[in-house]
């Protein structure tokens, strides 16, 4: 251990431990968000990877205007994401529509999420497994 202590003394080391049964993860749970402006919201920003593995960030609070510092709500978020909504949209419908969006989809393997975040640290071997 002393060799590693001196070799990596100027590096920050994060240890990732997976102790899940299913090894699935959802970036954000739609049930934690409210429908309308000013409703409940567990995060300030929503970060996710699109279908091209490009990191995207959505601000979930208004930064200016009459609703400054209020949460946007799922209805406003859907409008900003150009999701086509029915004329009278219920919360259950809204959650169903947004569940198709990458930020709210279930990822089958937690290590895929970690790989996207820290891809330069993972190497794939011939069997297609991460090491």
C-alpha positions in Angstrom: 0.0 0.0 0.0 2.9 2.4 0.6 3.9 2.3 -3.1 0.4 3.4 -4.0 0.4 6.0 -1.3 3.4 7.7 -2.9 2.5 7.1 -6.5 -1.0 8.5 -6.2 -0.5 11.1 -3.5 -1.7 14.1 -5.6 -4.7 12.3 -7.0 -8.3 12.1 -5.7 -9.5 8.6 -5.7 -13.2 7.7 -5.7 -14.2 4.2 -4.9 -17.5 3.0 -6.5 -19.4 0.1 -4.9 -22.4 -1.5 -6.5 -24.5 -3.3 -3.9 -27.8 -3.4 -5.9 -29.8 -6.5 -6.6 -31.0 -5.5 -10.0 -28.2 -3.3 -11.2 -30.7 -0.9 -12.7 -30.9 2.8 -12.2 -33.2 5.7 -13.2 -31.6 9.0 -13.3 -34.6 10.8 -12.0 -38.0 9.5 -10.7 -40.9 11.3 -12.2 -43.0 10.8 -9.0 -40.6 13.1 -7.2 -41.6 16.1 -9.4 -44.8 18.2 -9.4 -46.9 19.1 -12.4 -47.1 22.9 -12.2 -44.8 25.9 -11.7 -43.6 26.2 -8.1 -44.4 22.5 -7.2 -42.1 20.0 -5.6 -38.7 19.4 -7.1 -35.8 17.3 -5.7 -33.0 18.8 -7.9 -31.9 22.2 -9.3 -30.8 20.8 -12.6 -31.4 17.6 -14.6 -28.4 16.0 -16.2 -28.6 13.0 -18.5 -27.0 11.6 -21.6 -28.8 11.7 -24.9 -28.9 8.9 -27.6 -25.5 10.1 -28.8 -23.9 9.8 -25.3 -23.7 13.6 -25.1 -24.2 15.1 -21.6 -27.2 17.4 -21.5 -28.3 19.7 -18.7 -31.7 21.2 -18.1 -32.2 24.0 -15.5 -35.3 23.1 -13.5 -35.8 26.5 -11.9 -36.6 29.8 -13.6 -33.7 32.1 -13.5 -35.6 35.3 -14.4 -39.1 36.6 -15.1 -42.2 36.5 -13.0 -41.5 32.9 -11.8 -37.9 33.6 -10.8 -36.5 30.9 -8.4 -39.6 28.8 -8.7 -39.5 25.2 -10.1 -40.7 24.8 -13.6 -42.9 21.7 -13.0 -43.3 18.8 -15.4 -45.7 20.6 -17.7 -43.3 23.5 -18.4 -40.4 21.0 -18.7 -42.4 19.0 -21.3 -43.1 22.2 -23.3 -39.4 23.1 -23.2 -38.4 19.7 -24.5 -40.9 20.0 -27.4 -43.0 17.1 -26.2 -46.4 17.1 -27.9 -49.1 17.3 -25.1 -52.8 16.6 -25.2 -55.1 19.7 -24.8 -55.9 18.8 -21.2 -53.0 16.8 -19.8 -53.3 15.0 -16.5 -50.3 14.3 -14.3 -50.4 10.6 -15.1 -50.3 11.3 -18.9 -47.5 13.8 -18.4 -45.4 11.3 -16.5 -46.1 8.6 -19.1 -44.9 11.0 -21.9 -41.8 12.1 -20.1 -40.9 8.6 -19.2 -39.9 8.1 -22.8 -37.4 10.9 -22.5 -33.7 9.8 -21.8 -33.4 11.6 -18.5 -36.3 9.6 -17.0 -35.6 6.2 -18.5 -34.3 3.2 -16.6 -30.7 2.3 -17.4 -30.2 -1.5 -17.2 -26.6 -1.4 -15.9 -25.4 1.1 -13.4 -21.9 0.8 -14.8 -23.1 2.1 -18.1 -24.0 5.3 -16.4 -20.6 5.4 -14.6 -18.9 4.6 -17.9 -20.5 7.6 -19.6 -19.4 9.8 -16.7 -15.9 8.4 -16.3 -15.3 6.7 -19.7 -11.6 7.6 -19.8 -11.1 5.4 -16.7 -12.7 2.2 -17.9 -11.3 -0.2 -20.4 -13.3 -2.8 -22.3 -11.7 -6.2 -22.7 -12.3 -8.7 -25.6 -15.3 -10.3 -23.9 -17.1 -6.9 -23.8 -16.8 -6.7 -20.0 -15.6 -3.6 -18.2 -12.4 -3.9 -16.1 
